[in-house]
PDB file of C-alpha atoms in Angstrom:
ATOM      1  CA  MET W 956      22.830 -18.765 -36.039  1.00 56.00           C
ATOM      2  CA  GLY W 957      23.015 -22.171 -34.209  1.00 87.00           C
ATOM      3  CA  VAL W 958      26.465 -21.191 -32.240  1.00 92.00           C
ATOM      4  CA  VAL W 959      24.724 -17.951 -31.015  1.00 92.00           C
ATOM      5  CA  GLU W 960      21.287 -20.035 -30.135  1.00 91.00           C
ATOM      6  CA  THR W 961      23.535 -21.905 -27.480  1.00 92.00           C
ATOM      7  CA  ALA W 962      24.960 -18.859 -26.977  1.00 93.00           C
ATOM      8  CA  ILE W 963      21.553 -17.673 -25.744  1.00 93.00           C
ATOM      9  CA  ASP W 964      19.769 -20.833 -24.009  1.00 93.00           C
ATOM     10  CA  THR W 965      23.190 -21.019 -21.916  1.00 94.00           C
ATOM     11  CA  VAL W 966      22.616 -17.515 -20.951  1.00 94.00           C
ATOM     12  CA  LYS W 967      19.017 -18.400 -19.807  1.00 92.00           C
ATOM     13  CA  GLN W 968      20.032 -21.768 -18.073  1.00 93.00           C
ATOM     14  CA  LEU W 969      22.182 -18.955 -16.059  1.00 93.00           C
ATOM     15  CA  ILE W 970      19.098 -17.213 -14.764  1.00 93.00           C
ATOM     16  CA  ILE W 971      16.974 -20.409 -14.355  1.00 91.00           C
ATOM     17  CA  ASP W 972      19.930 -21.762 -12.264  1.00 92.00           C
ATOM     18  CA  GLY W 973      19.613 -18.894 -10.847  1.00 92.00           C
ATOM     19  CA  GLU W 974      23.658 -17.793 -11.198  1.00 93.00           C
ATOM     20  CA  LEU W 975      22.405 -14.583 -12.901  1.00 93.00           C
ATOM     21  CA  ARG W 976      19.562 -13.131 -11.033  1.00 93.00           C
ATOM     22  CA  PRO W 977      16.960 -10.009 -11.151  1.00 93.00           C
ATOM     23  CA  GLY W 978      18.666  -7.269 -11.448  1.00 93.00           C
ATOM     24  CA  GLN W 979      22.185  -8.416 -11.609  1.00 95.00           C
ATOM     25  CA  ARG W 980      25.241  -6.802 -13.570  1.00 95.00           C
ATOM     26  CA  LEU W 981      26.575  -9.456 -16.306  1.00 96.00           C
ATOM     27  CA  PRO W 982      30.512 -10.248 -16.195  1.00 94.00           C
ATOM     28  CA  VAL W 983      32.170  -7.896 -18.532  1.00 92.00           C
ATOM     29  CA  GLU W 984      31.906  -9.244 -22.041  1.00 92.00           C
ATOM     30  CA  LYS W 985      35.584 -10.889 -22.381  1.00 94.00           C
ATOM     31  CA  ASP W 986      34.968 -12.608 -19.166  1.00 94.00           C
ATOM     32  CA  LEU W 987      31.302 -14.416 -20.364  1.00 94.00           C
ATOM     33  CA  ALA W 988      32.676 -14.954 -23.026  1.00 94.00           C
ATOM     34  CA  GLU W 989      34.727 -17.221 -22.134  1.00 94.00           C
ATOM     35  CA  GLN W 990      32.706 -18.648 -19.853  1.00 93.00           C
ATOM     36  CA  LEU W 991      30.330 -19.725 -22.455  1.00 93.00           C
ATOM     37  CA  GLY W 992      33.157 -20.405 -25.029  1.00 93.00           C
ATOM     38  CA  VAL W 993      31.920 -18.777 -27.616  1.00 94.00           C
ATOM     39  CA  SER W 994      33.755 -15.723 -29.035  1.00 94.00           C
ATOM     40  CA  ARG W 995      33.191 -11.585 -28.372  1.00 93.00           C
ATOM     41  CA  ASN W 996      31.032 -11.693 -31.314  1.00 94.00           C
ATOM     42  CA  THR W 997      28.669 -14.143 -30.863  1.00 94.00           C
ATOM     43  CA  LEU W 998      28.143 -13.218 -26.718  1.00 94.00           C
ATOM     44  CA  ARG W 999      27.252  -9.652 -28.922  1.00 93.00           C
ATOM     45  CA  GLU W1000      24.529 -11.163 -30.907  1.00 94.00           C
ATOM     46  CA  ALA W1001      23.243 -13.165 -27.987  1.00 94.00           C
ATOM     47  CA  VAL W1002      23.049 -10.382 -25.950  1.00 94.00           C
ATOM     48  CA  ARG W1003      20.782  -8.380 -28.820  1.00 93.00           C
ATOM     49  CA  ALA W1004      18.792 -11.630 -29.182  1.00 92.00           C
ATOM     50  CA  LEU W1005      17.581 -11.705 -25.632  1.00 93.00           C
ATOM     51  CA  THR W1006      17.637  -7.946 -25.080  1.00 92.00           C
ATOM     52  CA  ALA W1007      14.808  -8.118 -27.681  1.00 87.00           C
ATOM     53  CA  MET W1008      13.442 -10.476 -25.658  1.00 86.00           C
ATOM     54  CA  ARG W1009      13.444  -8.120 -22.704  1.00 87.00           C
ATOM     55  CA  VAL W1010      15.908 -10.807 -20.340  1.00 92.00           C
ATOM     56  CA  LEU W1011      18.646  -8.286 -20.530  1.00 94.00           C
ATOM     57  CA  GLN W1012      18.949  -4.534 -20.822  1.00 93.00           C
ATOM     58  CA  THR W1013      21.565  -2.541 -21.485  1.00 91.00           C
ATOM     59  CA  ARG W1014      22.213   0.910 -20.153  1.00 90.00           C
ATOM     60  CA  GLN W1015      24.724   3.024 -21.960  1.00 86.00           C
ATOM     61  CA  GLY W1016      28.233   3.739 -20.394  1.00 84.00           C
ATOM     62  CA  ASP W1017      27.103   1.149 -17.214  1.00 88.00           C
ATOM     63  CA  GLY W1018      26.728  -3.026 -18.942  1.00 90.00           C
ATOM     64  CA  THR W1019      24.741  -4.893 -19.291  1.00 94.00           C
ATOM     65  CA  TYR W1020      21.888  -6.075 -16.738  1.00 95.00           C
ATOM     66  CA  VAL W1021      19.205  -9.297 -16.401  1.00 94.00           C
ATOM     67  CA  THR W1022      15.709  -7.047 -16.251  1.00 93.00           C
ATOM     68  CA  SER W1023      13.527  -7.872 -13.583  1.00 90.00           C
ATOM     69  CA  LEU W1024      11.877 -11.100 -15.475  1.00 88.00           C
ATOM     70  CA  SER W1025       8.565  -9.815 -14.500  1.00 85.00           C
ATOM     71  CA  PRO W1026       5.744 -11.580 -16.631  1.00 82.00           C
ATOM     72  CA  GLY W1027       4.340  -7.869 -17.758  1.00 75.00           C
ATOM     73  CA  LEU W1028       7.321  -6.964 -19.084  1.00 78.00           C
ATOM     74  CA  LEU W1029       8.252 -11.175 -20.715  1.00 77.00           C
ATOM     75  CA  LEU W1030       4.976 -10.852 -21.913  1.00 75.00           C
ATOM     76  CA  ASP W1031       4.562  -7.458 -23.662  1.00 73.00           C
ATOM     77  CA  GLY W1032       5.372  -8.883 -27.601  1.00 66.00           C
ATOM     78  CA  MET W1033       2.375 -10.629 -27.069  1.00 69.00           C
ATOM     79  CA  SER W1034      -0.290  -7.517 -27.604  1.00 68.00           C
ATOM     80  CA  PHE W1035       1.619  -6.749 -31.251  1.00 67.00           C
ATOM     81  CA  VAL W1036       1.394 -10.306 -32.217  1.00 67.00           C
ATOM     82  CA  ALA W1037      -2.756  -9.672 -30.978  1.00 65.00           C
ATOM     83  CA  ASP W1038      -2.350  -6.076 -33.011  1.00 65.00           C
ATOM     84  CA  LEU W1039      -0.937  -8.146 -36.120  1.00 66.00           C
ATOM     85  CA  HIS W1040      -3.450 -10.586 -36.638  1.00 60.00           C
ATOM     86  CA  LEU W1041      -6.657  -8.013 -36.722  1.00 56.00           C
ATOM     87  CA  ASP W1042      -8.807  -9.865 -38.715  1.00 57.00           C
ATOM     88  CA  ALA W1043      -9.798 -13.669 -37.787  1.00 55.00           C
ATOM     89  CA  GLY W1044      -7.088 -14.219 -35.498  1.00 61.00           C
ATOM     90  CA  ALA W1045      -8.806 -10.877 -33.386  1.00 67.00           C
ATOM     91  CA  ARG W1046     -11.779 -13.326 -32.470  1.00 74.00           C
ATOM     92  CA  GLN W1047      -9.196 -15.545 -31.325  1.00 78.00           C
ATOM     93  CA  PHE W1048      -7.643 -13.864 -29.136  1.00 78.00           C
ATOM     94  CA  LEU W1049     -10.217 -12.255 -28.088  1.00 79.00           C
ATOM     95  CA  HIS W1050     -12.122 -15.256 -27.355  1.00 84.00           C
ATOM     96  CA  VAL W1051      -8.931 -16.660 -25.405  1.00 85.00           C
ATOM     97  CA  ARG W1052      -9.510 -13.294 -23.029  1.00 87.00           C
ATOM     98  CA  ARG W1053     -12.809 -14.495 -22.114  1.00 90.00           C
ATOM     99  CA  LEU W1054     -11.435 -17.360 -21.162  1.00 92.00           C
ATOM    100  CA  LEU W1055      -9.395 -15.725 -18.820  1.00 95.00           C
ATOM    101  CA  GLU W1056     -10.591 -12.342 -17.875  1.00 95.00           C
ATOM    102  CA  PRO W1057     -14.250 -13.055 -15.867  1.00 97.00           C
ATOM    103  CA  GLU W1058     -11.685 -15.100 -13.332  1.00 97.00           C
ATOM    104  CA  ALA W1059      -9.517 -12.441 -12.976  1.00 97.00           C
ATOM    105  CA  THR W1060     -12.136 -10.172 -12.459  1.00 98.00           C
ATOM    106  CA  ALA W1061     -13.772 -12.320  -9.992  1.00 98.00           C
ATOM    107  CA  LEU W1062     -11.034 -12.478  -8.048  1.00 98.00           C
ATOM    108  CA  ALA W1063     -10.426  -8.973  -8.038  1.00 98.00           C
ATOM    109  CA  ALA W1064     -13.870  -8.655  -6.649  1.00 98.00           C
ATOM    110  CA  THR W1065     -12.015  -9.358  -2.936  1.00 97.00           C
ATOM    111  CA  ARG W1066      -8.826  -7.724  -3.964  1.00 97.00           C
ATOM    112  CA  LEU W1067      -9.699  -3.790  -5.050  1.00 98.00           C
ATOM    113  CA  PRO W1068      -8.497  -1.533  -2.363  1.00 97.00           C
ATOM    114  CA  GLY W1069     -11.111   0.868  -2.201  1.00 97.00           C
ATOM    115  CA  ASP W1070      -9.430   3.660  -3.746  1.00 97.00           C
ATOM    116  CA  VAL W1071      -8.894   1.737  -6.979  1.00 97.00           C
ATOM    117  CA  LEU W1072     -12.421   1.341  -6.989  1.00 97.00           C
ATOM    118  CA  ASP W1073     -13.107   5.482  -6.506  1.00 97.00           C
ATOM    119  CA  ARG W1074     -11.015   5.188  -9.780  1.00 97.00           C
ATOM    120  CA  LEU W1075     -12.617   3.061 -11.775  1.00 98.00           C
ATOM    121  CA  GLY W1076     -15.721   5.178 -11.030  1.00 97.00           C
ATOM    122  CA  ASP W1077     -14.277   8.083 -12.212  1.00 97.00           C
ATOM    123  CA  VAL W1078     -13.604   6.415 -15.403  1.00 97.00           C
ATOM    124  CA  LEU W1079     -16.790   5.112 -15.921  1.00 96.00           C
ATOM    125  CA  ALA W1080     -18.160   8.608 -15.071  1.00 96.00           C
ATOM    126  CA  GLU W1081     -15.740  10.544 -17.598  1.00 95.00           C
ATOM    127  CA  ALA W1082     -15.950   7.611 -20.486  1.00 93.00           C
ATOM    128  CA  GLU W1083     -20.585   8.684 -19.851  1.00 91.00           C
ATOM    129  CA  ARG W1084     -19.396  12.463 -20.331  1.00 91.00           C
ATOM    130  CA  LEU W1085     -17.406  11.635 -23.358  1.00 89.00           C
ATOM    131  CA  ALA W1086     -20.012   8.973 -24.805  1.00 85.00           C
ATOM    132  CA  GLY W1087     -22.777  11.630 -24.602  1.00 81.00           C
ATOM    133  CA  ARG W1088     -21.459  14.426 -26.502  1.00 83.00           C
ATOM    134  CA  PRO W1089     -22.001  15.090 -30.498  1.00 80.00           C
ATOM    135  CA  ASP W1090     -17.919  14.732 -30.998  1.00 84.00           C
ATOM    136  CA  VAL W1091     -17.122  11.763 -29.287  1.00 81.00           C
ATOM    137  CA  ASP W1092     -14.079  11.714 -28.494  1.00 88.00           C
ATOM    138  CA  HIS W1093     -12.970   7.345 -29.384  1.00 85.00           C
ATOM    139  CA  ASP W1094      -9.013   7.841 -28.584  1.00 87.00           C
ATOM    140  CA  LYS W1095      -9.664   8.866 -24.853  1.00 91.00           C
ATOM    141  CA  LEU W1096     -12.732   6.979 -24.630  1.00 89.00           C
ATOM    142  CA  ILE W1097     -10.247   4.035 -26.297  1.00 88.00           C
ATOM    143  CA  VAL W1098      -7.598   4.904 -23.123  1.00 90.00           C
ATOM    144  CA  LEU W1099     -10.295   5.497 -20.290  1.00 93.00           C
ATOM    145  CA  ASP W1100     -11.363   1.711 -21.730  1.00 91.00           C
ATOM    146  CA  GLN W1101      -7.819   0.232 -21.070  1.00 90.00           C
ATOM    147  CA  GLU W1102      -7.567   1.965 -17.957  1.00 94.00           C
ATOM    148  CA  PHE W1103     -10.832   0.443 -16.553  1.00 95.00           C
ATOM    149  CA  HIS W1104     -10.052  -3.619 -17.500  1.00 94.00           C
ATOM    150  CA  SER W1105      -6.110  -3.277 -16.824  1.00 93.00           C
ATOM    151  CA  LEU W1106      -7.061  -1.466 -12.925  1.00 96.00           C
ATOM    152  CA  ILE W1107      -9.204  -4.617 -12.532  1.00 97.00           C
ATOM    153  CA  THR W1108      -6.843  -7.621 -13.975  1.00 95.00           C
ATOM    154  CA  ALA W1109      -3.786  -5.787 -12.178  1.00 95.00           C
ATOM    155  CA  HIS W1110      -5.658  -6.227  -9.167  1.00 97.00           C
ATOM    156  CA  CYS W1111      -6.108 -10.273  -9.735  1.00 97.00           C
ATOM    157  CA  GLY W1112      -3.860 -11.629  -6.985  1.00 96.00           C
ATOM    158  CA  ASN W1113      -1.756 -13.415  -9.927  1.00 95.00           C
ATOM    159  CA  PRO W1114       0.626 -11.440 -11.897  1.00 91.00           C
ATOM    160  CA  VAL W1115       1.027 -14.001 -14.699  1.00 91.00           C
ATOM    161  CA  LEU W1116      -2.840 -13.440 -15.421  1.00 94.00           C
ATOM    162  CA  ALA W1117      -3.129 -10.312 -15.644  1.00 93.00           C
ATOM    163  CA  ALA W1118      -0.138  -9.416 -17.962  1.00 89.00           C
ATOM    164  CA  VAL W1119      -1.282 -12.535 -20.148  1.00 89.00           C
ATOM    165  CA  ILE W1120      -4.892 -10.845 -20.265  1.00 89.00           C
ATOM    166  CA  GLU W1121      -3.417  -7.136 -20.503  1.00 85.00           C
ATOM    167  CA  ASN W1122      -0.989  -8.557 -23.456  1.00 81.00           C
ATOM    168  CA  MET W1123      -4.019 -10.523 -25.282  1.00 78.00           C
ATOM    169  CA  SER W1124      -5.810  -6.668 -24.976  1.00 73.00           C
ATOM    170  CA  GLY W1125      -4.123  -5.191 -28.751  1.00 63.00           C
ATOM    171  CA  ARG W1126      -5.172  -1.458 -28.958  1.00 62.00           C
ATOM    172  CA  THR W1127      -5.631  -2.213 -32.523  1.00 62.00           C
ATOM    173  CA  VAL W1128      -8.706  -4.269 -31.700  1.00 63.00           C
ATOM    174  CA  ARG W1129      -9.656  -1.925 -28.899  1.00 69.00           C
ATOM    175  CA  ALA W1130      -9.691   0.535 -31.540  1.00 66.00           C
ATOM    176  CA  ARG W1131     -11.702  -0.674 -33.972  1.00 66.00           C
ATOM    177  CA  VAL W1132     -14.355  -1.589 -31.589  1.00 70.00           C
ATOM    178  CA  TRP W1133     -14.683   1.962 -30.645  1.00 70.00           C
ATOM    179  CA  ARG W1134     -14.217   3.333 -33.692  1.00 65.00           C
ATOM    180  CA  GLY W1135     -17.379   1.246 -35.064  1.00 66.00           C
ATOM    181  CA  MET W1136     -19.353   2.540 -32.322  1.00 69.00           C
ATOM    182  CA  THR W1137     -20.969   5.413 -34.156  1.00 63.00           C
ATOM    183  CA  ASP W1138     -24.957   4.710 -32.468  1.00 66.00           C
ATOM    184  CA  PRO W1139     -25.102   6.717 -29.302  1.00 64.00           C
ATOM    185  CA  GLY W1140     -26.955   3.896 -27.981  1.00 74.00           C
ATOM    186  CA  ALA W1141     -24.743   1.074 -28.440  1.00 76.00           C
ATOM    187  CA  LEU W1142     -21.457   3.412 -27.102  1.00 82.00           C
ATOM    188  CA  LEU W1143     -23.772   3.890 -23.818  1.00 84.00           C
ATOM    189  CA  ARG W1144     -24.889   0.507 -23.894  1.00 86.00           C
ATOM    190  CA  THR W1145     -21.216  -1.025 -23.780  1.00 88.00           C
ATOM    191  CA  LEU W1146     -20.071   1.255 -20.801  1.00 91.00           C
ATOM    192  CA  GLY W1147     -23.644  -0.120 -18.838  1.00 93.00           C
ATOM    193  CA  GLU W1148     -21.594  -3.410 -19.663  1.00 94.00           C
ATOM    194  CA  HIS W1149     -18.655  -1.754 -17.795  1.00 96.00           C
ATOM    195  CA  ARG W1150     -21.878  -0.023 -14.807  1.00 96.00           C
ATOM    196  CA  SER W1151     -22.271  -3.927 -13.938  1.00 97.00           C
ATOM    197  CA  ILE W1152     -19.232  -4.933 -13.400  1.00 98.00           C
ATOM    198  CA  HIS W1153     -18.501  -2.130 -11.063  1.00 98.00           C
ATOM    199  CA  ALA W1154     -21.267  -2.666  -9.286  1.00 98.00           C
ATOM    200  CA  ALA W1155     -20.407  -6.374  -8.736  1.00 98.00           C
ATOM    201  CA  LEU W1156     -17.070  -5.388  -7.225  1.00 98.00           C
ATOM    202  CA  LEU W1157     -18.583  -2.512  -5.121  1.00 98.00           C
ATOM    203  CA  ALA W1158     -20.431  -5.466  -4.290  1.00 98.00           C
ATOM    204  CA  ARG W1159     -17.370  -7.686  -3.927  1.00 98.00           C
ATOM    205  CA  ASP W1160     -19.319 -10.753  -5.439  1.00 98.00           C
ATOM    206  CA  PRO W1161     -16.875 -12.940  -7.892  1.00 98.00           C
ATOM    207  CA  ASP W1162     -19.800 -14.210  -9.033  1.00 98.00           C
ATOM    208  CA  ARG W1163     -21.675 -11.755 -10.768  1.00 98.00           C
ATOM    209  CA  ALA W1164     -18.466 -10.217 -11.535  1.00 98.00           C
ATOM    210  CA  ARG W1165     -17.074 -13.306 -12.951  1.00 98.00           C
ATOM    211  CA  LEU W1166     -21.166 -13.033 -15.526  1.00 97.00           C
ATOM    212  CA  TYR W1167     -20.946  -9.588 -16.403  1.00 97.00           C
ATOM    213  CA  ALA W1168     -16.850  -9.653 -16.965  1.00 96.00           C
ATOM    214  CA  ALA W1169     -18.234 -12.440 -19.696  1.00 95.00           C
ATOM    215  CA  VAL W1170     -21.473 -11.015 -20.778  1.00 93.00           C
ATOM    216  CA  HIS W1171     -19.183  -8.179 -22.296  1.00 92.00           C
ATOM    217  CA  ILE W1172     -15.919  -9.768 -23.849  1.00 89.00           C
ATOM    218  CA  LEU W1173     -18.692 -12.046 -25.045  1.00 87.00           C
ATOM    219  CA  GLY W1174     -20.518  -9.083 -26.814  1.00 82.00           C
ATOM    220  CA  VAL W1175     -17.131  -7.451 -28.045  1.00 79.00           C
ATOM    221  CA  GLU W1176     -16.083 -10.783 -29.588  1.00 77.00           C
ATOM    222  CA  GLU W1177     -19.950 -10.703 -31.459  1.00 76.00           C
ATOM    223  CA  SER W1178     -19.215  -7.537 -32.801  1.00 71.00           C
ATOM    224  CA  LEU W1179     -16.109  -8.269 -34.518  1.00 67.00           C
ATOM    225  CA  ALA W1180     -17.328 -11.716 -35.605  1.00 64.00           C
ATOM    226  CA  GLY W1181     -20.128 -10.240 -37.777  1.00 59.00           C
ATOM    227  CA  ASP W1182     -17.917  -7.115 -38.573  1.00 54.00           C
ATOM    228  CA  ALA W1183     -18.751  -5.572 -42.439  1.00 38.00           C
ATOM    229  CA  PRO W1184     -16.499  -3.190 -44.232  1.00 37.00           C
ATOM    230  CA  THR W1185     -18.255  -0.523 -41.841  1.00 38.00           C
ATOM    231  CA  GLU W1186     -17.786  -1.746 -37.939  1.00 38.00           C
ATOM    232  CA  THR W1187     -20.018  -1.716 -35.665  1.00 37.00           C
ATOM    233  CA  GLY W1188     -20.241  -3.114 -32.318  1.00 42.00           C
ATOM    234  CA  ASP W1189     -20.136  -3.607 -28.287  1.00 46.00           C
ATOM    235  CA  PRO W1190     -16.388  -2.092 -26.953  1.00 44.00           C
ATOM    236  CA  ASP W1191     -14.408  -3.489 -25.077  1.00 50.00           C
ATOM    237  CA  GLU W1192     -10.979  -4.073 -26.052  1.00 45.00           C
TER     238      GLU W1192
END
């Protein structure tokens, strides 16, 4: 694997140096293999690895291209890691999220467009409607929860920060928390925390937005820390 890893590093360096740019098509296999000084088989292995990393994309019948290299794309695999470490590791991911998401929420307070603020209100109203039903649709609540937080972090003005937070929010942890809330009071309490965040955003108040986001995520973290065989908690993720 030493030769393959060297080829991978060389292609990465070409991208860093600007010789290969986002969206650019790679030279044909024969020419690129000669440029790198490796066999075509070695190059294929390197391309496969870089494709798995989302650095390259192979288009059937059209060649291999450098991807957009956006932070969200390159960090996408982190969400799997968050889901994989479901037990003690989940709380560690939430801890990191608690350090980052309140700041992203504060940054978003002055950046969120009016139509996104309206959409956040619609998401909350729909979640509250579902929470008031006797047959709670947890899958739908999970989707709405994810949309609520993603809409906010996506407008923090820092795509790297947004991508890290998004990928700290594993869907498995999110589902575990929401499905653990069998008490309607816990559901409404969590949605009330969402309402407080939304109110601070509507007021364009970064300090309150930061505080309410931190309290909300801490509640999720504590609910997982006290998890027993039957899950109960406060959702956010």
